[in-house]
GROMACS .gro file of C-alpha atoms in nm:
model
  131
    1GLN     CA    1   7.728   8.526   9.556
    2PRO     CA    2   7.972   8.668   9.325
    3ILE     CA    3   8.139   8.852   9.603
    4PHE     CA    4   8.180   8.513   9.779
    5ASP     CA    5   8.318   8.361   9.475
    6ASN     CA    6   8.595   8.629   9.441
    7LEU     CA    7   8.679   8.614   9.804
    8GLU     CA    8   8.693   8.238   9.802
    9LEU     CA    9   8.949   8.270   9.505
   10LEU     CA   10   9.151   8.526   9.678
   11ILE     CA   11   9.152   8.381  10.026
   12GLY     CA   12   9.160   8.015   9.907
   13ALA     CA   13   9.531   8.044   9.783
   14ALA     CA   14   9.642   8.169  10.132
   15SER     CA   15   9.406   7.977  10.365
   16SER     CA   16   9.613   7.658  10.391
   17LYS     CA   17   9.921   7.853  10.479
   18LYS     CA   18   9.785   8.101  10.721
   19GLY     CA   19   9.487   7.922  10.867
   20LEU     CA   20   9.255   8.177  10.699
   21SER     CA   21   8.904   8.091  10.590
   22MET     CA   22   8.632   8.328  10.439
   23GLN     CA   23   8.401   8.222  10.717
   24LYS     CA   24   8.626   8.300  10.990
   25LEU     CA   25   8.684   8.659  10.848
   26ILE     CA   26   8.313   8.692  10.831
   27ASP     CA   27   8.253   8.563  11.187
   28GLU     CA   28   8.514   8.786  11.331
   29GLY     CA   29   8.362   9.100  11.136
   30PHE     CA   30   8.666   9.160  10.917
   31ILE     CA   31   8.454   9.118  10.604
   32GLN     CA   32   8.085   9.218  10.583
   33VAL     CA   33   7.859   9.210  10.260
   34GLU     CA   34   7.559   9.424  10.247
   35PRO     CA   35   7.324   9.536   9.957
   36LEU     CA   36   7.358   9.898   9.846
   37THR     CA   37   7.005   9.968   9.998
   38TYR     CA   38   7.138   9.952  10.351
   39ILE     CA   39   7.382  10.229  10.307
   40ARG     CA   40   7.158  10.525  10.301
   41GLY     CA   41   7.188  10.734  10.621
   42ARG     CA   42   7.509  10.573  10.730
   43SER     CA   43   7.847  10.729  10.786
   44LEU     CA   44   8.149  10.478  10.731
   45PRO     CA   45   8.453  10.600  10.891
   46HIS     CA   46   8.783  10.399  10.865
   47GLN     CA   47   8.639  10.131  10.641
   48PHE     CA   48   8.772   9.967  10.322
   49LEU     CA   49   8.467   9.935  10.092
   50VAL     CA   50   8.472   9.745   9.752
   51VAL     CA   51   8.182   9.785   9.528
   52ASP     CA   52   8.161   9.521   9.283
   53GLU     CA   53   7.976   9.539   8.941
   54ALA     CA   54   7.968   9.931   8.966
   55GLN     CA   55   7.914   9.953   8.591
   56ASN     CA   56   7.559   9.887   8.654
   57LEU     CA   57   7.521  10.173   8.913
   58THR     CA   58   7.367  10.509   8.822
   59PRO     CA   59   7.554  10.836   8.886
   60HIS     CA   60   7.329  10.891   9.180
   61GLU     CA   61   7.388  10.547   9.332
   62VAL     CA   62   7.762  10.622   9.311
   63LYS     CA   63   7.729  10.963   9.478
   64THR     CA   64   7.533  10.800   9.755
   65ILE     CA   65   7.810  10.559   9.834
   66ILE     CA   66   8.094  10.798   9.794
   67THR     CA   67   7.925  11.069  10.019
   68ARG     CA   68   7.894  10.810  10.293
   69ALA     CA   69   8.252  10.770  10.328
   70GLY     CA   70   8.381  10.888  10.671
   71GLU     CA   71   8.733  10.992  10.793
   72GLY     CA   72   8.984  10.729  10.692
   73SER     CA   73   8.764  10.540  10.445
   74LYS     CA   74   8.874  10.411  10.118
   75ILE     CA   75   8.632  10.306   9.845
   76ILE     CA   76   8.731  10.067   9.544
   77PHE     CA   77   8.465  10.043   9.260
   78THR     CA   78   8.523   9.771   9.037
   79GLY     CA   79   8.342   9.705   8.697
   80ASP     CA   80   8.365   9.660   8.329
   81LEU     CA   81   8.179   9.918   8.115
   82ASP     CA   82   8.167   9.661   7.817
   83GLN     CA   83   7.950   9.433   8.072
   84ILE     CA   84   7.665   9.680   8.147
   85ASP     CA   85   7.338   9.499   8.160
   86ARG     CA   86   7.112   9.773   8.232
   87ARG     CA   87   7.123   9.873   7.875
   88ARG     CA   88   6.778  10.070   7.878
   89ARG     CA   89   6.916  10.305   8.149
   90LEU     CA   90   7.292  10.300   8.119
   91ASP     CA   91   7.586  10.298   7.865
   92ARG     CA   92   7.951  10.354   7.859
   93ILE     CA   93   7.895  10.721   7.917
   94SER     CA   94   7.594  10.729   8.178
   95SER     CA   95   7.710  10.449   8.390
   96GLY     CA   96   7.782  10.578   8.750
   97LEU     CA   97   8.138  10.414   8.725
   98ALA     CA   98   8.220  10.609   8.410
   99TYR     CA   99   8.055  10.935   8.563
  100ALA     CA  100   8.271  10.900   8.867
  101ALA     CA  101   8.599  10.827   8.688
  102SER     CA  102   8.527  11.124   8.473
  103ARG     CA  103   8.420  11.383   8.736
  104LEU     CA  104   8.668  11.283   8.993
  105GLN     CA  105   8.949  11.272   8.747
  106GLY     CA  106   9.255  11.486   8.874
  107GLN     CA  107   9.180  11.477   9.235
  108ASP     CA  108   9.467  11.406   9.459
  109ILE     CA  109   9.293  11.150   9.651
  110VAL     CA  110   9.136  10.974   9.368
  111ALA     CA  111   9.283  10.706   9.126
  112SER     CA  112   9.148  10.524   8.825
  113ILE     CA  113   9.299  10.201   8.655
  114LYS     CA  114   9.176  10.067   8.338
  115PHE     CA  115   9.277   9.721   8.217
  116LYS     CA  116   9.338   9.671   7.846
  117THR     CA  117   9.205   9.321   7.831
  118SER     CA  118   8.982   9.104   8.020
  119VAL     CA  119   9.099   8.975   8.363
  120ARG     CA  120   8.815   8.716   8.376
  121SER     CA  121   8.907   8.478   8.084
  122GLU     CA  122   8.956   8.439   7.693
  123LEU     CA  123   8.594   8.337   7.667
  124ALA     CA  124   8.463   8.631   7.853
  125LYS     CA  125   8.685   8.846   7.626
  126ILE     CA  126   8.551   8.705   7.320
  127GLY     CA  127   8.198   8.742   7.450
  128VAL     CA  128   8.250   9.112   7.524
  129GLU     CA  129   8.392   9.152   7.188
  130LEU     CA  130   8.141   8.972   6.959
  131LEU     CA  131   7.808   8.963   7.154
   0.00000   0.00000   0.00000
């Protein structure tokens, strides 16, 4: 559901002007949402993958995703290391998102962007800082 919430937010602004709808994009196969467990054994050429909540992935899971990228594919990992909720196994250093950013730094085809403040809301920012 979080993926659909964000897509609705992004597509909603353009939908009335361009006749777009999230359901239409899904029905026509432009957008697919799948659980991570279905990626094993696949090769994904010419795809644009967005992996949301990547701060909760292990290094092994991130490697599994990256090594499935076929020719011409792009992968975007999104996440906030301050919002890791698998605390027993992951932290700001051991998270797959942090691991990938660290290990892939300096590669010509890899980029990393870190926001300095919360992009969700002021309340979310306060929650991260105080809780």
